[in-house]
Tab-separated table of C-alpha atoms and ligand atoms in Angstrom:
chain	number	residue	atom	x	y	z
A	149	MET	CA	0.000	0.000	0.000
A	150	ALA	CA	2.997	2.289	-0.048
A	151	LEU	CA	1.962	4.369	-3.061
A	152	THR	CA	-1.495	4.667	-4.670
A	153	ILE	CA	-2.070	6.820	-7.743
A	154	LEU	CA	-5.633	7.013	-9.058
A	155	LYS	CA	-6.390	8.749	-12.313
A	156	GLY	CA	-9.860	10.009	-13.245
A	157	THR	CA	-12.140	12.987	-12.772
A	158	VAL	CA	-11.481	13.745	-9.123
A	159	VAL	CA	-14.375	15.476	-7.340
A	160	SER	CA	-14.370	16.292	-3.635
A	161	ALA	CA	-16.441	18.359	-1.208
A	162	PRO	CA	-14.021	20.612	0.741
A	163	ALA	CA	-16.787	22.810	2.214
A	164	LEU	CA	-20.567	22.816	2.424
A	165	GLY	CA	-21.861	23.574	-1.061
A	166	LYS	CA	-18.429	23.588	-2.714
A	167	LEU	CA	-16.976	20.979	-5.057
A	168	ASP	CA	-13.324	20.769	-6.101
A	169	VAL	CA	-12.996	19.247	-9.563
A	170	THR	CA	-9.830	18.052	-11.298
A	171	GLU	CA	-10.642	16.528	-14.663
A	172	ARG	CA	-8.316	13.742	-15.726
A	173	GLY	CA	-6.444	14.368	-12.500
A	174	TYR	CA	-4.416	12.292	-10.067
A	175	LEU	CA	-5.387	11.427	-6.505
A	176	ILE	CA	-2.257	10.263	-4.709
A	177	ALA	CA	-1.815	8.537	-1.356
A	178	GLU	CA	1.340	7.363	0.368
A	179	GLU	CA	1.233	4.845	3.186
A	180	GLY	CA	-2.553	5.077	3.044
A	181	ARG	CA	-2.694	8.840	3.517
A	182	ILE	CA	-3.547	11.397	0.870
A	183	THR	CA	-0.701	13.503	-0.446
A	184	GLY	CA	-2.861	15.544	-2.781
A	185	VAL	CA	-4.890	15.911	-5.955
A	186	PHE	CA	-2.879	17.003	-8.957
A	187	PRO	CA	-3.859	18.054	-12.517
A	188	VAL	CA	-0.610	16.535	-13.848
A	189	LEU	CA	1.518	13.815	-12.313
A	190	PRO	CA	4.196	15.495	-10.161
A	191	GLU	CA	7.760	14.873	-11.231
A	192	ARG	CA	8.596	12.884	-8.108
A	193	TYR	CA	6.106	10.192	-9.092
A	194	ALA	CA	7.326	9.902	-12.708
A	195	GLY	CA	7.452	6.268	-13.731
A	196	ALA	CA	5.197	5.106	-10.880
A	197	HIS	CA	2.140	3.065	-11.775
A	198	ALA	CA	-1.100	5.061	-11.998
A	199	GLU	CA	-4.411	3.226	-12.102
A	200	ASP	CA	-6.383	4.874	-14.870
A	201	PHE	CA	-10.145	4.874	-14.396
A	202	GLY	CA	-10.700	6.723	-17.657
A	203	ASP	CA	-13.704	9.030	-17.484
A	204	ALA	CA	-14.916	7.661	-14.161
A	205	LEU	CA	-15.464	9.971	-11.215
A	206	ILE	CA	-13.092	9.511	-8.279
A	207	LEU	CA	-15.069	10.519	-5.194
A	208	GLN	CA	-14.690	10.524	-1.432
A	209	ALA	CA	-16.154	7.342	0.013
A	210	PRO	CA	-19.210	8.230	2.095
A	211	ALA	CA	-19.680	7.727	5.842
A	212	ASP	CA	-22.967	6.288	7.141
A	213	LEU	CA	-23.299	7.730	10.621
A	214	HIS	CA	-26.377	5.749	11.601
A	215	LEU	CA	-27.612	2.270	10.743
A	216	HIS	CA	-28.763	-0.897	12.493
A	217	ALA	CA	-26.900	-4.016	11.370
A	218	PRO	CA	-29.436	-6.594	12.674
A	219	GLN	CA	-32.231	-4.852	10.805
A	220	TYR	CA	-30.588	-5.486	7.433
A	221	PRO	CA	-32.724	-8.585	6.738
A	222	MET	CA	-35.951	-6.583	7.189
A	223	MET	CA	-35.334	-3.645	4.879
A	224	GLY	CA	-38.600	-2.395	3.406
A	225	MET	CA	-40.796	-4.147	5.957
A	226	GLY	CA	-43.475	-2.584	8.119
A	227	MET	CA	-43.307	0.732	6.363
A	228	ASP	CA	-46.971	1.344	7.128
A	229	LEU	CA	-46.278	1.646	10.852
A	230	PRO	CA	-45.127	4.575	12.987
A	231	LEU	CA	-41.866	4.248	14.885
A	232	LEU	CA	-42.932	2.703	18.191
A	233	ASP	CA	-45.270	0.128	16.595
A	234	TRP	CA	-42.647	-0.658	13.959
A	235	LEU	CA	-40.036	-1.291	16.649
A	236	ASN	CA	-42.290	-3.689	18.553
A	237	THR	CA	-43.714	-5.481	15.517
A	238	TYR	CA	-40.699	-5.747	13.228
A	239	ALA	CA	-37.417	-4.446	14.588
A	240	PHE	CA	-37.324	-6.066	18.020
A	241	PRO	CA	-38.377	-9.565	16.870
A	242	THR	CA	-35.848	-9.390	14.010
A	243	GLU	CA	-33.053	-8.302	16.335
A	244	ALA	CA	-33.938	-11.093	18.762
A	245	ARG	CA	-32.787	-13.592	16.124
A	246	PHE	CA	-29.207	-12.436	16.633
A	247	ALA	CA	-28.968	-14.528	19.759
A	248	ASP	CA	-27.954	-17.142	17.161
A	249	PRO	CA	-24.288	-16.642	16.182
A	250	ASP	CA	-24.642	-18.585	12.939
A	251	TYR	CA	-27.437	-16.354	11.781
A	252	ALA	CA	-25.412	-13.305	12.803
A	253	ARG	CA	-22.398	-14.548	10.814
A	254	GLU	CA	-24.467	-15.088	7.667
A	255	VAL	CA	-26.241	-11.726	7.780
A	256	TYR	CA	-23.239	-9.663	8.861
A	257	ARG	CA	-20.921	-11.118	6.238
A	258	ARG	CA	-23.402	-10.100	3.597
A	259	LEU	CA	-23.984	-6.681	5.136
A	260	ALA	CA	-20.264	-5.898	5.323
A	261	ARG	CA	-19.712	-6.867	1.705
A	262	ASP	CA	-22.753	-4.949	0.505
A	263	LEU	CA	-21.648	-1.826	2.357
A	264	ILE	CA	-18.238	-1.894	0.737
A	265	ALA	CA	-19.638	-2.696	-2.704
A	266	GLY	CA	-21.827	0.389	-2.386
A	267	GLY	CA	-18.851	2.554	-1.419
A	268	THR	CA	-19.533	3.083	2.299
A	269	THR	CA	-16.241	2.770	4.188
A	270	ARG	CA	-17.014	4.447	7.514
A	271	VAL	CA	-19.897	3.779	9.861
A	272	CYS	CA	-21.411	4.452	13.250
A	273	MET	CA	-23.488	1.327	13.598
A	274	PHE	CA	-25.869	-0.243	16.090
A	275	SER	CA	-25.593	-3.965	16.651
A	276	SER	CA	-28.187	-5.740	18.807
A	277	LEU	CA	-27.887	-6.309	22.549
A	278	HIS	CA	-26.087	-9.621	21.946
A	279	ARG	CA	-22.390	-9.548	22.839
A	280	GLN	CA	-21.370	-12.471	20.691
A	281	ALA	CA	-23.232	-11.281	17.604
A	282	THR	CA	-21.696	-7.838	18.099
A	283	LEU	CA	-18.194	-9.332	18.036
A	284	ILE	CA	-19.125	-11.248	14.886
A	285	LEU	CA	-20.357	-8.021	13.318
A	286	MET	CA	-17.072	-6.297	14.149
A	287	GLU	CA	-15.098	-9.200	12.716
A	288	GLU	CA	-17.035	-9.172	9.471
A	289	LEU	CA	-16.805	-5.405	9.047
A	290	GLU	CA	-13.078	-5.495	9.712
A	291	ARG	CA	-12.610	-8.352	7.272
A	292	ALA	CA	-14.519	-6.543	4.516
A	293	GLY	CA	-12.668	-3.263	5.036
A	294	VAL	CA	-15.357	-1.183	6.751
A	295	THR	CA	-13.984	1.196	9.408
A	296	GLY	CA	-15.569	3.145	12.248
A	297	TYR	CA	-17.613	2.429	15.345
A	298	VAL	CA	-19.987	-0.325	16.398
A	299	GLY	CA	-22.081	-0.451	19.553
A	300	LYS	CA	-23.447	-3.363	21.481
A	301	VAL	CA	-26.937	-2.035	22.130
A	302	ASN	CA	-27.961	-1.476	25.741
A	303	MET	CA	-31.636	-1.934	26.581
A	304	ASP	CA	-32.931	-2.933	30.015
A	305	ARG	CA	-36.568	-1.840	29.681
A	306	ASN	CA	-39.436	-1.726	27.167
A	307	GLY	CA	-37.898	-4.249	24.794
A	308	GLY	CA	-40.379	-7.063	25.256
A	309	PRO	CA	-39.737	-10.656	26.346
A	310	ASN	CA	-37.115	-11.618	23.749
A	311	LEU	CA	-35.058	-8.485	23.488
A	312	GLN	CA	-34.209	-7.150	26.885
A	313	GLU	CA	-31.406	-7.452	29.412
A	314	THR	CA	-31.492	-6.912	33.129
A	315	THR	CA	-29.544	-3.879	34.213
A	316	GLU	CA	-26.829	-6.126	35.652
A	317	GLU	CA	-26.585	-8.189	32.474
A	318	SER	CA	-26.392	-5.103	30.312
A	319	MET	CA	-23.538	-3.672	32.365
A	320	ALA	CA	-21.611	-6.952	32.693
A	321	GLU	CA	-21.999	-7.882	29.016
A	322	THR	CA	-20.905	-4.420	27.925
A	323	LEU	CA	-17.755	-4.640	30.043
A	324	ARG	CA	-16.989	-8.101	28.712
A	325	TRP	CA	-17.597	-6.968	25.138
A	326	LEU	CA	-15.154	-4.080	25.628
A	327	GLU	CA	-12.522	-6.540	26.810
A	328	GLU	CA	-13.147	-8.886	23.894
A	329	CYS	CA	-12.998	-6.283	21.154
A	330	ARG	CA	-9.684	-4.749	22.191
A	331	ASP	CA	-7.739	-6.113	19.239
A	332	PHE	CA	-9.817	-4.801	16.382
A	333	ARG	CA	-7.923	-2.238	14.382
A	334	HIS	CA	-10.382	-0.458	12.174
A	335	ILE	CA	-13.611	-1.082	14.064
A	336	ARG	CA	-13.825	0.403	17.539
A	337	PRO	CA	-16.515	0.247	20.233
A	338	MET	CA	-19.087	2.961	20.886
A	339	ALA	CA	-21.394	3.415	23.893
A	340	THR	CA	-24.925	2.721	22.657
A	341	PRO	CA	-27.930	3.355	24.871
A	342	ARG	CA	-30.645	2.457	22.342
A	343	PHE	CA	-32.775	5.470	23.239
A	344	THR	CA	-34.094	6.863	26.481
A	345	PRO	CA	-37.201	4.641	26.662
A	346	SER	CA	-34.940	1.531	26.417
A	347	CYS	CA	-32.631	2.359	29.328
A	348	THR	CA	-33.191	2.807	33.038
A	349	ASP	CA	-31.568	5.719	34.799
A	350	GLU	CA	-29.092	3.339	36.393
A	351	LEU	CA	-27.990	1.989	33.022
A	352	MET	CA	-27.733	5.453	31.507
A	353	ALA	CA	-25.573	6.591	34.419
A	354	PHE	CA	-23.340	3.540	34.015
A	355	LEU	CA	-22.905	4.189	30.284
A	356	GLY	CA	-22.087	7.844	30.859
A	357	ARG	CA	-19.399	6.909	33.379
A	358	LEU	CA	-18.068	4.185	31.113
A	359	ALA	CA	-17.846	6.513	28.110
A	360	ALA	CA	-15.873	9.015	30.186
A	361	GLU	CA	-13.559	6.397	31.729
A	362	ARG	CA	-12.834	4.526	28.508
A	363	ASP	CA	-12.946	7.526	26.206
A	364	LEU	CA	-15.773	6.050	24.126
A	365	PRO	CA	-17.829	7.893	21.553
A	366	ILE	CA	-21.601	7.715	22.074
A	367	GLN	CA	-24.544	7.077	19.753
A	368	SER	CA	-28.278	7.127	20.309
A	369	HIS	CA	-31.598	8.463	18.971
A	370	LEU	CA	-33.084	11.911	19.605
A	371	SER	CA	-36.446	13.545	18.895
A	372	GLU	CA	-37.351	11.253	16.021
A	373	ASN	CA	-41.102	11.006	16.438
A	374	THR	CA	-43.769	12.927	18.367
A	375	ALA	CA	-45.123	9.889	20.277
A	376	GLU	CA	-41.559	8.991	21.275
A	377	GLY	CA	-40.973	12.554	22.517
A	378	ALA	CA	-44.157	12.458	24.616
A	379	TRP	CA	-43.104	9.110	26.083
A	380	VAL	CA	-39.677	10.467	27.037
A	381	ARG	CA	-41.321	13.422	28.783
A	382	ARG	CA	-43.496	11.024	30.806
A	383	LEU	CA	-40.463	8.900	31.719
A	384	HIS	CA	-38.380	11.922	32.740
A	385	PRO	CA	-40.691	14.540	34.218
A	386	ASP	CA	-37.582	16.192	35.654
A	387	CYS	CA	-36.253	16.941	32.150
A	388	GLY	CA	-37.785	19.762	30.170
A	389	GLN	CA	-36.345	18.408	26.920
A	390	TYR	CA	-35.379	15.074	25.412
A	391	TRP	CA	-31.673	15.948	25.123
A	392	GLU	CA	-31.455	16.520	28.869
A	393	THR	CA	-32.174	12.834	29.490
A	394	TYR	CA	-28.800	12.104	27.859
A	395	ALA	CA	-26.955	15.156	29.131
A	396	LYS	CA	-27.738	14.480	32.763
A	397	TYR	CA	-25.897	11.145	32.531
A	398	GLY	CA	-22.816	12.412	30.687
A	399	LEU	CA	-23.956	11.149	27.291
A	400	TRP	CA	-23.909	14.516	25.560
A	401	ASN	CA	-20.598	15.812	24.210
A	402	GLU	CA	-18.565	16.416	21.053
A	403	ARG	CA	-18.148	12.674	20.542
A	404	THR	CA	-21.905	12.036	20.568
A	405	VAL	CA	-23.958	11.308	17.456
A	406	MET	CA	-27.725	11.568	17.744
A	407	ALA	CA	-29.827	10.071	14.985
A	408	HIS	CA	-32.817	11.879	13.484
A	409	CYS	CA	-33.340	15.195	15.358
A	410	VAL	CA	-36.579	15.711	13.428
A	411	TRP	CA	-38.414	17.474	16.246
A	412	CYS	CA	-35.530	19.349	17.930
A	413	ASP	CA	-36.637	22.881	18.728
A	414	GLY	CA	-34.411	25.927	19.042
A	415	TRP	CA	-33.297	25.074	22.590
A	416	GLU	CA	-32.453	21.494	21.728
A	417	ARG	CA	-30.531	22.638	18.659
A	418	GLN	CA	-28.672	25.177	20.781
A	419	ALA	CA	-27.774	22.406	23.245
A	420	MET	CA	-26.384	20.357	20.340
A	421	LYS	CA	-24.364	23.270	19.089
A	422	ASP	CA	-23.022	24.161	22.537
A	423	ALA	CA	-21.918	20.593	23.257
A	424	GLY	CA	-20.670	19.829	19.725
A	425	VAL	CA	-23.103	16.921	19.296
A	426	THR	CA	-23.530	15.686	15.707
A	427	ALA	CA	-27.084	15.370	14.392
A	428	VAL	CA	-27.422	12.466	11.968
A	429	HIS	CA	-30.089	13.152	9.383
A	430	CYS	CA	-31.798	9.977	8.123
A	431	PRO	CA	-34.231	11.168	5.470
A	432	ASP	CA	-35.351	7.777	4.125
A	433	SER	CA	-36.249	6.499	7.551
A	434	ASN	CA	-38.002	9.717	8.517
A	435	GLN	CA	-40.200	9.463	5.466
A	436	ASN	CA	-40.810	5.697	5.685
A	437	LEU	CA	-41.864	5.783	9.338
A	438	CYS	CA	-43.767	9.022	8.844
A	439	SER	CA	-41.575	10.652	11.483
A	440	GLY	CA	-41.334	14.032	9.765
A	441	ALA	CA	-38.819	16.133	7.850
A	442	ALA	CA	-35.821	17.267	9.891
A	443	PRO	CA	-34.956	20.986	9.873
A	444	VAL	CA	-31.561	20.381	8.294
A	445	ARG	CA	-31.158	23.793	6.706
A	446	VAL	CA	-31.919	25.505	9.989
A	447	MET	CA	-29.461	23.275	11.877
A	448	LEU	CA	-26.754	24.045	9.343
A	449	ARG	CA	-27.467	27.755	9.464
A	450	GLU	CA	-27.295	27.711	13.256
A	451	GLY	CA	-23.947	25.918	13.235
A	452	VAL	CA	-25.098	22.495	14.442
A	453	LYS	CA	-22.936	19.672	13.097
A	454	VAL	CA	-25.010	17.556	10.684
A	455	ALA	CA	-24.071	14.307	8.947
A	456	LEU	CA	-26.107	11.699	7.063
A	457	GLY	CA	-27.228	8.155	7.809
A	458	THR	CA	-29.291	5.488	6.115
A	459	ASP	CA	-30.864	4.240	9.376
A	460	VAL	CA	-31.273	0.806	7.829
A	461	ALA	CA	-33.851	-0.606	8.299
A	462	GLY	CA	-36.061	2.415	8.961
A	463	GLY	CA	-34.237	3.400	5.789
A	464	ASP	CA	-34.755	1.138	2.788
A	465	THR	CA	-31.374	1.542	1.135
A	466	LEU	CA	-27.793	0.878	2.175
A	467	SER	CA	-26.524	3.395	-0.379
A	468	MET	CA	-25.310	6.740	0.894
A	469	LEU	CA	-25.687	8.110	-2.637
A	470	ASP	CA	-29.390	7.316	-2.347
A	471	ALA	CA	-29.415	8.871	1.118
A	472	ALA	CA	-27.911	12.076	-0.283
A	473	ALA	CA	-30.647	12.267	-2.927
A	474	SER	CA	-33.257	11.639	-0.234
A	475	ALA	CA	-31.792	14.438	1.875
A	476	ILE	CA	-32.329	16.782	-1.055
A	477	ARG	CA	-35.936	15.621	-1.448
A	478	ALA	CA	-36.601	15.936	2.295
A	479	SER	CA	-35.189	19.460	2.264
A	480	LYS	CA	-37.652	20.336	-0.491
A	481	ALA	CA	-40.561	18.995	1.563
A	482	ARG	CA	-39.228	21.039	4.461
A	483	ARG	CA	-39.045	24.137	2.257
A	484	VAL	CA	-42.724	23.781	1.443
A	485	MET	CA	-43.559	23.195	5.123
A	486	ASP	CA	-41.503	26.279	6.027
A	487	SER	CA	-43.530	28.454	3.622
A	488	TRP	CA	-40.575	28.663	1.228
A	489	GLU	CA	-38.454	30.341	3.882
A	490	THR	CA	-35.730	27.663	3.945
A	491	ASP	CA	-33.652	26.695	0.926
A	492	PHE	CA	-33.435	23.097	-0.186
A	493	LEU	CA	-30.055	21.349	-0.222
A	494	THR	CA	-28.013	21.434	-3.403
A	495	ALA	CA	-26.357	18.244	-4.641
A	496	ALA	CA	-22.977	19.620	-3.562
A	497	GLU	CA	-24.327	20.253	-0.061
A	498	ALA	CA	-25.928	16.826	0.255
A	499	TRP	CA	-22.728	15.171	-0.936
A	500	TYR	CA	-20.727	17.149	1.632
A	501	LEU	CA	-23.054	15.840	4.361
A	502	ALA	CA	-22.646	12.269	3.070
A	503	THR	CA	-18.845	12.475	2.959
A	504	SER	CA	-16.850	15.262	4.636
A	505	ALA	CA	-19.381	15.928	7.418
A	506	GLY	CA	-19.372	12.267	8.412
A	507	ALA	CA	-15.592	11.961	8.088
A	508	ALA	CA	-15.228	14.913	10.475
A	509	PHE	CA	-16.579	12.699	13.254
A	510	PHE	CA	-13.537	10.483	12.661
A	511	GLY	CA	-11.189	13.439	12.945
A	512	GLU	CA	-10.624	13.981	9.235
A	513	ARG	CA	-10.429	17.268	7.374
A	514	PRO	CA	-12.982	17.961	4.625
A	515	GLY	CA	-12.494	16.817	1.030
A	516	PHE	CA	-9.387	14.964	-0.149
A	517	ALA	CA	-7.237	16.977	2.259
A	518	PRO	CA	-3.561	15.997	2.466
A	519	GLY	CA	-3.035	13.825	5.529
A	520	ASN	CA	-6.516	12.275	5.418
A	521	GLU	CA	-6.721	8.515	5.154
A	522	LEU	CA	-7.559	7.406	1.628
A	523	HIS	CA	-11.308	6.651	1.571
A	524	ALA	CA	-12.386	6.826	-2.045
A	525	LEU	CA	-14.453	5.213	-4.756
A	526	ALA	CA	-14.364	5.130	-8.524
A	527	LEU	CA	-17.832	5.648	-9.981
A	528	ASP	CA	-18.543	4.979	-13.630
A	529	ASP	CA	-21.560	6.709	-15.137
A	530	GLY	CA	-20.489	5.981	-18.714
A	531	LYS	CA	-23.344	3.599	-19.400
A	532	LEU	CA	-26.060	6.117	-18.566
A	533	LEU	CA	-27.745	7.838	-21.478
A	534	GLN	CA	-26.735	11.469	-21.759
A	535	PRO	CA	-28.716	14.142	-23.589
A	536	HIS	CA	-25.522	16.184	-23.988
A	537	PRO	CA	-22.041	16.147	-22.448
A	538	LEU	CA	-22.316	16.823	-18.721
A	539	THR	CA	-20.011	18.771	-16.438
A	540	PRO	CA	-18.429	16.817	-13.559
A	541	GLU	CA	-20.761	18.642	-11.155
A	542	GLU	CA	-23.789	17.563	-13.211
A	543	ARG	CA	-22.464	14.011	-13.325
A	544	LEU	CA	-22.117	13.857	-9.552
A	545	GLU	CA	-25.615	15.240	-9.054
A	546	ARG	CA	-27.025	12.685	-11.444
A	547	CYS	CA	-25.179	9.817	-9.791
A	548	LEU	CA	-26.936	10.576	-6.517
A	549	TYR	CA	-30.221	9.765	-8.266
A	550	VAL	CA	-29.366	7.297	-11.020
A	551	ARG	CA	-26.690	4.632	-11.340
A	552	GLN	CA	-26.297	1.623	-13.575
A	553	PRO	CA	-25.669	-1.703	-11.813
A	554	GLY	CA	-21.923	-2.065	-11.360
A	555	ALA	CA	-21.350	1.693	-11.361
A	556	VAL	CA	-19.065	1.485	-8.307
A	557	ARG	CA	-15.856	0.172	-9.930
A	558	ALA	CA	-13.455	0.202	-6.988
A	559	VAL	CA	-13.311	1.270	-3.354
A	560	TRP	CA	-10.433	2.219	-1.018
A	561	SER	CA	-10.813	2.280	2.746
A	562	ALA	CA	-8.141	3.490	5.187
A	563	GLY	CA	-5.637	3.329	2.352
A	564	ARG	CA	-6.443	-0.216	1.273
A	565	ARG	CA	-8.184	-1.288	-1.882
A	566	VAL	CA	-11.182	-3.193	-0.547
A	567	PHE	CA	-13.401	-3.631	-3.594
A	568	THR	CA	-12.998	-4.202	-7.312
A	569	ALA	CA	-16.088	-4.650	-9.492
A	570	LYS	CA	-16.375	-7.794	-11.563
A	571	ASP	CA	-17.152	-7.100	-15.201
B	199	GUN	N1	-35.338	4.362	18.197
B	199	GUN	C1	-34.970	3.355	19.013
B	199	GUN	N2	-34.597	2.267	18.322
B	199	GUN	C2	-34.742	2.598	17.023
B	199	GUN	C3	-34.511	1.886	15.813
B	199	GUN	O1	-34.103	0.729	15.792
B	199	GUN	N3	-34.765	2.572	14.666
B	199	GUN	C4	-35.202	3.854	14.657
B	199	GUN	N4	-35.431	4.457	13.491
B	199	GUN	N5	-35.444	4.539	15.779
B	199	GUN	C5	-35.202	3.913	16.946
B	200	FE	FE1	-31.981	4.224	14.166
């Protein structure tokens, strides 16, 4: 992996709404880290092998900051139900199956491969509450070349008979899981209280302490659905707002990602901004479960960190290119709801959220910045019909909406080539 030189039309998102384009350019990485993007091959690399992807786009590989691995087998199911009914009827029974390690192995191997084949190289991912299945998930992701964070889910209330731990079990299994996953290189553990209704105060307090002691990032759900919000208020009459139920246990800081944030009001958004919490927008899920349309433009304007997630299997696609297109559509619905007072997202903005904004959570600089780990994909749109020659910006926009099967030609993750399309 010492030297990687990729040739193609290099497009990156160095800032919200901005694309850097180098046609027939060179993206170069040494020892897995980007040295730069160059219009001509620099002298010092003369004679080195460049992989030529012809007219293909060379893009940043996206980061999916919120999805549920054990829900992968049930994508597209129960889409006529609101969140809480959908969890009880579909999600919890499906997750309960991951008590079986063989089933976990089969599903997670497929999931890991499908993620990589679609170009997703970084994740913040929920497993189920099962320790063993969570280790299997981490193994399979690591083997396939996916990087990022995985959480053994903690839930000691309101899960039903087949998907619930006692508080003691949840704590002990989490500690054991942390011991057992020490040796993974590219997949690291994340504290994962499922959401406030799933965790007793005692468990939340334990997870907050654990995150602080072990320096763990944190993921959960926030203000996704109105019935959920009302339930949280009943469970925590001492908290004026949903976010406070996390904050009071030390689960609210700059290493926290909160999925959805559809119903966050001005105070909740301010609390996110003040603490540096990342809101993960999951437009497909929000539409499928009739949760609402998140105020993404307002969050961005106010300086809240926003990234994108598929929320499989509230979301019905594993593709972050699809998720970016859905974010644009959701922002248009929001514009109508806001009496045309908010702008919809441009393709460049949505792609920034899908790539650079997610990578920021992993400490990377935006775009193909020198020093970043090489996370990239080669995307071929050459088989699509074209009414006239398109600019690279138009090609990227189109690829968010339309792709031929096999469009993702190759993928690099943390400097390594992890996928090559079969012809
Ligand atoms: N809130 C708590 N658990 C879940 C889940 O699995 N999916 C979604 N969309 N929201 C949740
Ligand atoms: Fe979710």
